[in-house]
Amino acid sequence: MTADRAETAGETTGLADPIADNPHFHRTQSRIAVVGHPVHAMLVAFPIALTMSTLAADGFYWWTGDAFWARAALWSSGGAFLMGLAAGLSGTVELLMVRGIRIRAASWTHFILAVMLLSILGANWGLRLDGYQQAVLPWGLLLSGFAAFFTGMT
């Protein structure tokens, strides 16, 4: 039936959003929570802060040449990766268990970007484990910059 015929027959012609019309769309209550607070939301602050700290420490090492900053970047990159794994695990469980989260395209985009970010964080930390001072320039700083960029995108 064409739009003209639908209007003359008394039918409304509007576009429907099949996702928003889904009864589970607004059911996004966290399944992994402590006293009602979602664990994923509590954990993501740590890898975000530690990723930015790694970039800052790399910059300070480049600027000053002080080995303290290279060592600080080693620890912060390791913390960012490990806390990112914990946040990612809780987020993945939420994604798979909560249908209102799972049916949203933004959730899957966030998931894919977060996995890419975890890969960068792991590479950044792994690069520094063998020799943290030698790892900073140029590859450590470059990976820290990519990690900061992907943190913003995620």
mmCIF file of N, CA, C and O in Angstrom, residues 42-126:
data_model
loop_
_atom_site.group_PDB
_atom_site.id
_atom_site.type_symbol
_atom_site.label_atom_id
_atom_site.label_comp_id
_atom_site.label_asym_id
_atom_site.label_seq_id
_atom_site.Cartn_x
_atom_site.Cartn_y
_atom_site.Cartn_z
ATOM 1 N N MET A 42 32.270 1.225 38.345
ATOM 2 C CA MET A 42 33.234 1.562 39.394
ATOM 3 C C MET A 42 34.668 1.249 38.959
ATOM 4 O O MET A 42 35.600 1.954 39.341
ATOM 5 N N LEU A 43 34.849 0.209 38.164
ATOM 6 C CA LEU A 43 36.199 -0.219 37.795
ATOM 7 C C LEU A 43 36.816 0.584 36.653
ATOM 8 O O LEU A 43 38.032 0.716 36.589
ATOM 9 N N VAL A 44 36.006 1.105 35.738
ATOM 10 C CA VAL A 44 36.575 1.744 34.548
ATOM 11 C C VAL A 44 37.364 3.007 34.863
ATOM 12 O O VAL A 44 38.228 3.399 34.075
ATOM 13 N N ALA A 45 37.117 3.622 35.997
ATOM 14 C CA ALA A 45 37.870 4.833 36.339
ATOM 15 C C ALA A 45 39.363 4.539 36.501
ATOM 16 O O ALA A 45 40.197 5.386 36.169
ATOM 17 N N PHE A 46 39.699 3.354 36.964
ATOM 18 C CA PHE A 46 41.112 3.017 37.207
ATOM 19 C C PHE A 46 41.917 2.890 35.918
ATOM 20 O O PHE A 46 42.965 3.529 35.792
ATOM 21 N N PRO A 47 41.494 2.072 34.944
ATOM 22 C CA PRO A 47 42.302 2.017 33.720
ATOM 23 C C PRO A 47 42.329 3.340 32.959
ATOM 24 O O PRO A 47 43.330 3.659 32.310
ATOM 25 N N ILE A 48 41.257 4.119 33.045
ATOM 26 C CA ILE A 48 41.262 5.426 32.376
ATOM 27 C C ILE A 48 42.338 6.311 32.995
ATOM 28 O O ILE A 48 43.173 6.885 32.297
ATOM 29 N N ALA A 49 42.331 6.420 34.322
ATOM 30 C CA ALA A 49 43.298 7.278 35.014
ATOM 31 C C ALA A 49 44.728 6.769 34.818
ATOM 32 O O ALA A 49 45.649 7.562 34.590
ATOM 33 N N LEU A 50 44.910 5.455 34.885
ATOM 34 C CA LEU A 50 46.251 4.900 34.745
ATOM 35 C C LEU A 50 46.779 5.013 33.314
ATOM 36 O O LEU A 50 47.986 5.178 33.103
ATOM 37 N N THR A 51 45.895 4.949 32.330
ATOM 38 C CA THR A 51 46.316 5.139 30.941
ATOM 39 C C THR A 51 46.826 6.562 30.728
ATOM 40 O O THR A 51 47.878 6.779 30.106
ATOM 41 N N MET A 52 46.085 7.512 31.255
ATOM 42 C CA MET A 52 46.518 8.909 31.128
ATOM 43 C C MET A 52 47.789 9.168 31.950
ATOM 44 O O MET A 52 48.647 9.953 31.542
ATOM 45 N N SER A 53 47.926 8.483 33.080
ATOM 46 C CA SER A 53 49.142 8.616 33.895
ATOM 47 C C SER A 53 50.356 8.063 33.155
ATOM 48 O O SER A 53 51.455 8.616 33.270
ATOM 49 N N THR A 54 50.163 6.977 32.422
ATOM 50 C CA THR A 54 51.261 6.407 31.639
ATOM 51 C C THR A 54 51.733 7.389 30.582
ATOM 52 O O THR A 54 52.942 7.604 30.411
ATOM 53 N N LEU A 55 50.786 8.006 29.892
ATOM 54 C CA LEU A 55 51.144 9.002 28.883
ATOM 55 C C LEU A 55 51.890 10.181 29.523
ATOM 56 O O LEU A 55 52.912 10.642 28.999
ATOM 57 N N ALA A 56 51.404 10.638 30.668
ATOM 58 C CA ALA A 56 52.063 11.755 31.356
ATOM 59 C C ALA A 56 53.464 11.371 31.821
ATOM 60 O O ALA A 56 54.412 12.157 31.660
ATOM 61 N N ALA A 57 53.604 10.174 32.381
ATOM 62 C CA ALA A 57 54.926 9.731 32.841
ATOM 63 C C ALA A 57 55.900 9.597 31.673
ATOM 64 O O ALA A 57 57.076 9.962 31.796
ATOM 65 N N ASP A 58 55.419 9.095 30.542
ATOM 66 C CA ASP A 58 56.279 9.021 29.351
ATOM 67 C C ASP A 58 56.713 10.413 28.912
ATOM 68 O O ASP A 58 57.874 10.624 28.547
ATOM 69 N N GLY A 59 55.796 11.345 28.936
ATOM 70 C CA GLY A 59 56.136 12.722 28.573
ATOM 71 C C GLY A 59 57.154 13.331 29.516
ATOM 72 O O GLY A 59 58.101 14.007 29.082
ATOM 73 N N PHE A 60 56.991 13.084 30.811
ATOM 74 C CA PHE A 60 57.955 13.604 31.780
ATOM 75 C C PHE A 60 59.324 12.947 31.623
ATOM 76 O O PHE A 60 60.347 13.597 31.800
ATOM 77 N N TYR A 61 59.318 11.638 31.281
ATOM 78 C CA TYR A 61 60.608 10.977 31.053
ATOM 79 C C TYR A 61 61.303 11.576 29.829
ATOM 80 O O TYR A 61 62.512 11.822 29.842
ATOM 81 N N TRP A 62 60.556 11.818 28.778
ATOM 82 C CA TRP A 62 61.106 12.411 27.566
ATOM 83 C C TRP A 62 61.650 13.805 27.860
ATOM 84 O O TRP A 62 62.703 14.199 27.365
ATOM 85 N N TRP A 63 60.953 14.531 28.692
ATOM 86 C CA TRP A 63 61.341 15.901 29.021
ATOM 87 C C TRP A 63 62.545 15.944 29.952
ATOM 88 O O TRP A 63 63.488 16.724 29.742
ATOM 89 N N THR A 64 62.558 15.104 31.021
ATOM 90 C CA THR A 64 63.590 15.191 32.054
ATOM 91 C C THR A 64 64.698 14.155 31.921
ATOM 92 O O THR A 64 65.805 14.376 32.410
ATOM 93 N N GLY A 65 64.396 12.993 31.338
ATOM 94 C CA GLY A 65 65.381 11.918 31.278
ATOM 95 C C GLY A 65 65.542 11.186 32.595
ATOM 96 O O GLY A 65 66.398 10.316 32.727
ATOM 97 N N ASP A 66 64.727 11.496 33.585
ATOM 98 C CA ASP A 66 64.787 10.870 34.910
ATOM 99 C C ASP A 66 64.164 9.475 34.846
ATOM 100 O O ASP A 66 63.004 9.312 34.439
ATOM 101 N N ALA A 67 64.918 8.460 35.275
ATOM 102 C CA ALA A 67 64.454 7.068 35.213
ATOM 103 C C ALA A 67 63.223 6.828 36.073
ATOM 104 O O ALA A 67 62.477 5.873 35.827
ATOM 105 N N PHE A 68 62.981 7.675 37.057
ATOM 106 C CA PHE A 68 61.785 7.538 37.889
ATOM 107 C C PHE A 68 60.525 7.527 37.026
ATOM 108 O O PHE A 68 59.612 6.733 37.246
ATOM 109 N N TRP A 69 60.462 8.414 36.032
ATOM 110 C CA TRP A 69 59.263 8.527 35.206
ATOM 111 C C TRP A 69 59.087 7.299 34.324
ATOM 112 O O TRP A 69 57.947 6.863 34.085
ATOM 113 N N ALA A 70 60.153 6.712 33.841
ATOM 114 C CA ALA A 70 60.048 5.479 33.051
ATOM 115 C C ALA A 70 59.545 4.336 33.919
ATOM 116 O O ALA A 70 58.729 3.519 33.488
ATOM 117 N N ARG A 71 60.026 4.283 35.158
ATOM 118 C CA ARG A 71 59.570 3.257 36.101
ATOM 119 C C ARG A 71 58.102 3.480 36.475
ATOM 120 O O ARG A 71 57.315 2.535 36.567
ATOM 121 N N ALA A 72 57.714 4.739 36.662
ATOM 122 C CA ALA A 72 56.316 5.062 36.957
ATOM 123 C C ALA A 72 55.416 4.663 35.788
ATOM 124 O O ALA A 72 54.299 4.159 35.988
ATOM 125 N N ALA A 73 55.888 4.862 34.563
ATOM 126 C CA ALA A 73 55.112 4.476 33.388
ATOM 127 C C ALA A 73 54.964 2.964 33.298
ATOM 128 O O ALA A 73 53.912 2.459 32.887
ATOM 129 N N LEU A 74 56.012 2.229 33.703
ATOM 130 C CA LEU A 74 55.926 0.768 33.738
ATOM 131 C C LEU A 74 54.809 0.325 34.678
ATOM 132 O O LEU A 74 53.961 -0.490 34.316
ATOM 133 N N TRP A 75 54.805 0.864 35.882
ATOM 134 C CA TRP A 75 53.794 0.480 36.869
ATOM 135 C C TRP A 75 52.392 0.928 36.464
ATOM 136 O O TRP A 75 51.422 0.183 36.613
ATOM 137 N N SER A 76 52.273 2.132 35.946
ATOM 138 C CA SER A 76 50.939 2.608 35.568
ATOM 139 C C SER A 76 50.406 1.873 34.337
ATOM 140 O O SER A 76 49.208 1.612 34.246
ATOM 141 N N SER A 77 51.283 1.508 33.413
ATOM 142 C CA SER A 77 50.808 0.750 32.251
ATOM 143 C C SER A 77 50.363 -0.653 32.665
ATOM 144 O O SER A 77 49.353 -1.161 32.166
ATOM 145 N N GLY A 78 51.080 -1.264 33.591
ATOM 146 C CA GLY A 78 50.669 -2.568 34.106
ATOM 147 C C GLY A 78 49.358 -2.485 34.863
ATOM 148 O O GLY A 78 48.470 -3.337 34.703
ATOM 149 N N GLY A 79 49.215 -1.456 35.682
ATOM 150 C CA GLY A 79 47.957 -1.268 36.409
ATOM 151 C C GLY A 79 46.794 -0.995 35.472
ATOM 152 O O GLY A 79 45.685 -1.501 35.674
ATOM 153 N N ALA A 80 47.038 -0.210 34.430
ATOM 154 C CA ALA A 80 45.979 0.084 33.454
ATOM 155 C C ALA A 80 45.526 -1.194 32.761
ATOM 156 O O ALA A 80 44.319 -1.423 32.591
ATOM 157 N N PHE A 81 46.478 -2.036 32.386
ATOM 158 C CA PHE A 81 46.126 -3.282 31.712
ATOM 159 C C PHE A 81 45.361 -4.226 32.643
ATOM 160 O O PHE A 81 44.304 -4.751 32.281
ATOM 161 N N LEU A 82 45.870 -4.422 33.853
ATOM 162 C CA LEU A 82 45.229 -5.371 34.774
ATOM 163 C C LEU A 82 43.854 -4.880 35.237
ATOM 164 O O LEU A 82 42.894 -5.661 35.289
ATOM 165 N N MET A 83 43.753 -3.601 35.548
ATOM 166 C CA MET A 83 42.443 -3.072 35.940
ATOM 167 C C MET A 83 41.503 -3.029 34.736
ATOM 168 O O MET A 83 40.285 -3.193 34.882
ATOM 169 N N GLY A 84 42.057 -2.828 33.535
ATOM 170 C CA GLY A 84 41.248 -2.891 32.325
ATOM 171 C C GLY A 84 40.687 -4.282 32.095
ATOM 172 O O GLY A 84 39.543 -4.434 31.651
ATOM 173 N N LEU A 85 41.474 -5.306 32.402
ATOM 174 C CA LEU A 85 40.970 -6.674 32.309
ATOM 175 C C LEU A 85 39.811 -6.901 33.267
ATOM 176 O O LEU A 85 38.800 -7.513 32.906
ATOM 177 N N ALA A 86 39.946 -6.406 34.497
ATOM 178 C CA ALA A 86 38.866 -6.562 35.481
ATOM 179 C C ALA A 86 37.608 -5.810 35.035
ATOM 180 O O ALA A 86 36.494 -6.348 35.109
ATOM 181 N N ALA A 87 37.784 -4.583 34.568
ATOM 182 C CA ALA A 87 36.637 -3.806 34.087
ATOM 183 C C ALA A 87 36.032 -4.459 32.847
ATOM 184 O O ALA A 87 34.802 -4.508 32.702
ATOM 185 N N GLY A 88 36.882 -4.965 31.976
ATOM 186 C CA GLY A 88 36.405 -5.623 30.765
ATOM 187 C C GLY A 88 35.646 -6.902 31.052
ATOM 188 O O GLY A 88 34.637 -7.198 30.403
ATOM 189 N N LEU A 89 36.106 -7.654 32.033
ATOM 190 C CA LEU A 89 35.414 -8.880 32.403
ATOM 191 C C LEU A 89 34.019 -8.575 32.937
ATOM 192 O O LEU A 89 33.035 -9.192 32.513
ATOM 193 N N SER A 90 33.920 -7.600 33.827
ATOM 194 C CA SER A 90 32.605 -7.251 34.369
ATOM 195 C C SER A 90 31.711 -6.645 33.287
ATOM 196 O O SER A 90 30.507 -6.916 33.242
ATOM 197 N N GLY A 91 32.279 -5.852 32.393
ATOM 198 C CA GLY A 91 31.496 -5.276 31.303
ATOM 199 C C GLY A 91 31.011 -6.326 30.319
ATOM 200 O O GLY A 91 29.887 -6.245 29.816
ATOM 201 N N THR A 92 31.850 -7.322 30.035
ATOM 202 C CA THR A 92 31.455 -8.393 29.131
ATOM 203 C C THR A 92 30.313 -9.209 29.712
ATOM 204 O O THR A 92 29.358 -9.557 29.007
ATOM 205 N N VAL A 93 30.391 -9.499 31.000
ATOM 206 C CA VAL A 93 29.305 -10.239 31.648
ATOM 207 C C VAL A 93 28.014 -9.427 31.595
ATOM 208 O O VAL A 93 26.941 -9.969 31.307
ATOM 209 N N GLU A 94 28.102 -8.137 31.848
ATOM 210 C CA GLU A 94 26.916 -7.272 31.748
ATOM 211 C C GLU A 94 26.354 -7.288 30.333
ATOM 212 O O GLU A 94 25.141 -7.383 30.135
ATOM 213 N N LEU A 95 27.229 -7.183 29.352
ATOM 214 C CA LEU A 95 26.798 -7.164 27.956
ATOM 215 C C LEU A 95 26.058 -8.447 27.599
ATOM 216 O O LEU A 95 25.015 -8.411 26.938
ATOM 217 N N LEU A 96 26.570 -9.570 28.034
ATOM 218 C CA LEU A 96 25.972 -10.845 27.672
ATOM 219 C C LEU A 96 24.747 -11.198 28.502
ATOM 220 O O LEU A 96 23.867 -11.923 28.029
ATOM 221 N N MET A 97 24.661 -10.695 29.726
ATOM 222 C CA MET A 97 23.552 -11.072 30.608
ATOM 223 C C MET A 97 22.360 -10.125 30.557
ATOM 224 O O MET A 97 21.245 -10.547 30.842
ATOM 225 N N VAL A 98 22.563 -8.864 30.229
ATOM 226 C CA VAL A 98 21.481 -7.879 30.292
ATOM 227 C C VAL A 98 21.018 -7.578 28.867
ATOM 228 O O VAL A 98 21.741 -6.959 28.089
ATOM 229 N N ARG A 99 19.814 -8.006 28.563
ATOM 230 C CA ARG A 99 19.315 -7.886 27.194
ATOM 231 C C ARG A 99 19.181 -6.429 26.751
ATOM 232 O O ARG A 99 19.428 -6.108 25.591
ATOM 233 N N GLY A 100 18.786 -5.536 27.648
ATOM 234 C CA GLY A 100 18.646 -4.126 27.296
ATOM 235 C C GLY A 100 19.967 -3.490 26.895
ATOM 236 O O GLY A 100 20.000 -2.537 26.115
ATOM 237 N N ILE A 101 21.062 -4.007 27.425
ATOM 238 C CA ILE A 101 22.391 -3.537 27.034
ATOM 239 C C ILE A 101 22.802 -4.211 25.731
ATOM 240 O O ILE A 101 23.336 -3.577 24.827
ATOM 241 N N ARG A 102 22.539 -5.503 25.653
ATOM 242 C CA ARG A 102 22.978 -6.298 24.509
ATOM 243 C C ARG A 102 22.339 -5.858 23.191
ATOM 244 O O ARG A 102 22.956 -5.969 22.141
ATOM 245 N N ILE A 103 21.116 -5.327 23.199
ATOM 246 C CA ILE A 103 20.450 -4.983 21.940
ATOM 247 C C ILE A 103 20.841 -3.604 21.411
ATOM 248 O O ILE A 103 20.422 -3.223 20.338
ATOM 249 N N ARG A 104 21.651 -2.877 22.146
ATOM 250 C CA ARG A 104 22.061 -1.538 21.710
ATOM 251 C C ARG A 104 23.356 -1.614 20.895
ATOM 252 O O ARG A 104 24.335 -2.229 21.308
ATOM 253 N N ALA A 105 23.359 -0.955 19.760
ATOM 254 C CA ALA A 105 24.549 -0.933 18.908
ATOM 255 C C ALA A 105 25.716 -0.246 19.614
ATOM 256 O O ALA A 105 26.873 -0.641 19.457
ATOM 257 N N ALA A 106 25.422 0.776 20.411
ATOM 258 C CA ALA A 106 26.490 1.503 21.117
ATOM 259 C C ALA A 106 27.222 0.590 22.100
ATOM 260 O O ALA A 106 28.424 0.754 22.322
ATOM 261 N N SER A 107 26.520 -0.367 22.669
ATOM 262 C CA SER A 107 27.169 -1.300 23.595
ATOM 263 C C SER A 107 28.203 -2.150 22.878
ATOM 264 O O SER A 107 29.292 -2.392 23.399
ATOM 265 N N TRP A 108 27.873 -2.603 21.677
ATOM 266 C CA TRP A 108 28.803 -3.425 20.915
ATOM 267 C C TRP A 108 29.980 -2.598 20.395
ATOM 268 O O TRP A 108 31.117 -3.081 20.358
ATOM 269 N N THR A 109 29.729 -1.351 20.036
ATOM 270 C CA THR A 109 30.821 -0.463 19.628
ATOM 271 C C THR A 109 31.780 -0.247 20.793
ATOM 272 O O THR A 109 33.001 -0.316 20.634
ATOM 273 N N HIS A 110 31.222 0.003 21.965
ATOM 274 C CA HIS A 110 32.029 0.182 23.173
ATOM 275 C C HIS A 110 32.844 -1.083 23.453
ATOM 276 O O HIS A 110 34.032 -1.003 23.777
ATOM 277 N N PHE A 111 32.224 -2.237 23.325
ATOM 278 C CA PHE A 111 32.900 -3.501 23.571
ATOM 279 C C PHE A 111 34.089 -3.688 22.633
ATOM 280 O O PHE A 111 35.192 -4.029 23.060
ATOM 281 N N ILE A 112 33.882 -3.453 21.332
ATOM 282 C CA ILE A 112 34.951 -3.641 20.346
ATOM 283 C C ILE A 112 36.101 -2.662 20.597
ATOM 284 O O ILE A 112 37.275 -3.052 20.586
ATOM 285 N N LEU A 113 35.775 -1.403 20.851
ATOM 286 C CA LEU A 113 36.825 -0.420 21.137
ATOM 287 C C LEU A 113 37.564 -0.753 22.427
ATOM 288 O O LEU A 113 38.784 -0.573 22.516
ATOM 289 N N ALA A 114 36.845 -1.251 23.424
ATOM 290 C CA ALA A 114 37.485 -1.606 24.696
ATOM 291 C C ALA A 114 38.442 -2.776 24.527
ATOM 292 O O ALA A 114 39.524 -2.802 25.141
ATOM 293 N N VAL A 115 38.081 -3.754 23.707
ATOM 294 C CA VAL A 115 38.985 -4.880 23.448
ATOM 295 C C VAL A 115 40.234 -4.394 22.708
ATOM 296 O O VAL A 115 41.354 -4.818 23.011
ATOM 297 N N MET A 116 40.054 -3.492 21.762
ATOM 298 C CA MET A 116 41.208 -2.913 21.065
ATOM 299 C C MET A 116 42.097 -2.145 22.042
ATOM 300 O O MET A 116 43.325 -2.247 21.990
ATOM 301 N N LEU A 117 41.473 -1.387 22.939
ATOM 302 C CA LEU A 117 42.225 -0.646 23.953
ATOM 303 C C LEU A 117 42.994 -1.596 24.860
ATOM 304 O O LEU A 117 44.169 -1.352 25.166
ATOM 305 N N LEU A 118 42.366 -2.687 25.277
ATOM 306 C CA LEU A 118 43.072 -3.659 26.120
ATOM 307 C C LEU A 118 44.274 -4.253 25.397
ATOM 308 O O LEU A 118 45.312 -4.503 26.024
ATOM 309 N N SER A 119 44.150 -4.465 24.108
ATOM 310 C CA SER A 119 45.285 -4.982 23.331
ATOM 311 C C SER A 119 46.440 -3.985 23.329
ATOM 312 O O SER A 119 47.608 -4.368 23.490
ATOM 313 N N ILE A 120 46.126 -2.719 23.159
ATOM 314 C CA ILE A 120 47.158 -1.679 23.166
ATOM 315 C C ILE A 120 47.790 -1.573 24.551
ATOM 316 O O ILE A 120 49.017 -1.466 24.683
ATOM 317 N N LEU A 121 46.958 -1.613 25.600
ATOM 318 C CA LEU A 121 47.485 -1.526 26.967
ATOM 319 C C LEU A 121 48.400 -2.708 27.278
ATOM 320 O O LEU A 121 49.455 -2.545 27.908
ATOM 321 N N GLY A 122 48.009 -3.899 26.847
ATOM 322 C CA GLY A 122 48.844 -5.080 27.074
ATOM 323 C C GLY A 122 50.166 -4.989 26.328
ATOM 324 O O GLY A 122 51.226 -5.344 26.863
ATOM 325 N N ALA A 123 50.122 -4.509 25.093
ATOM 326 C CA ALA A 123 51.354 -4.343 24.312
ATOM 327 C C ALA A 123 52.257 -3.296 24.950
ATOM 328 O O ALA A 123 53.483 -3.465 25.013
ATOM 329 N N ASN A 124 51.669 -2.231 25.441
ATOM 330 C CA ASN A 124 52.431 -1.158 26.073
ATOM 331 C C ASN A 124 53.136 -1.670 27.329
ATOM 332 O O ASN A 124 54.314 -1.397 27.552
ATOM 333 N N TRP A 125 52.424 -2.414 28.138
ATOM 334 C CA TRP A 125 53.019 -2.956 29.357
ATOM 335 C C TRP A 125 54.066 -4.011 29.020
ATOM 336 O O TRP A 125 55.168 -4.016 29.579
ATOM 337 N N GLY A 126 53.743 -4.901 28.089
ATOM 338 C CA GLY A 126 54.684 -5.956 27.702
ATOM 339 C C GLY A 126 55.979 -5.403 27.136
ATOM 340 O O GLY A 126 57.060 -5.939 27.389
#
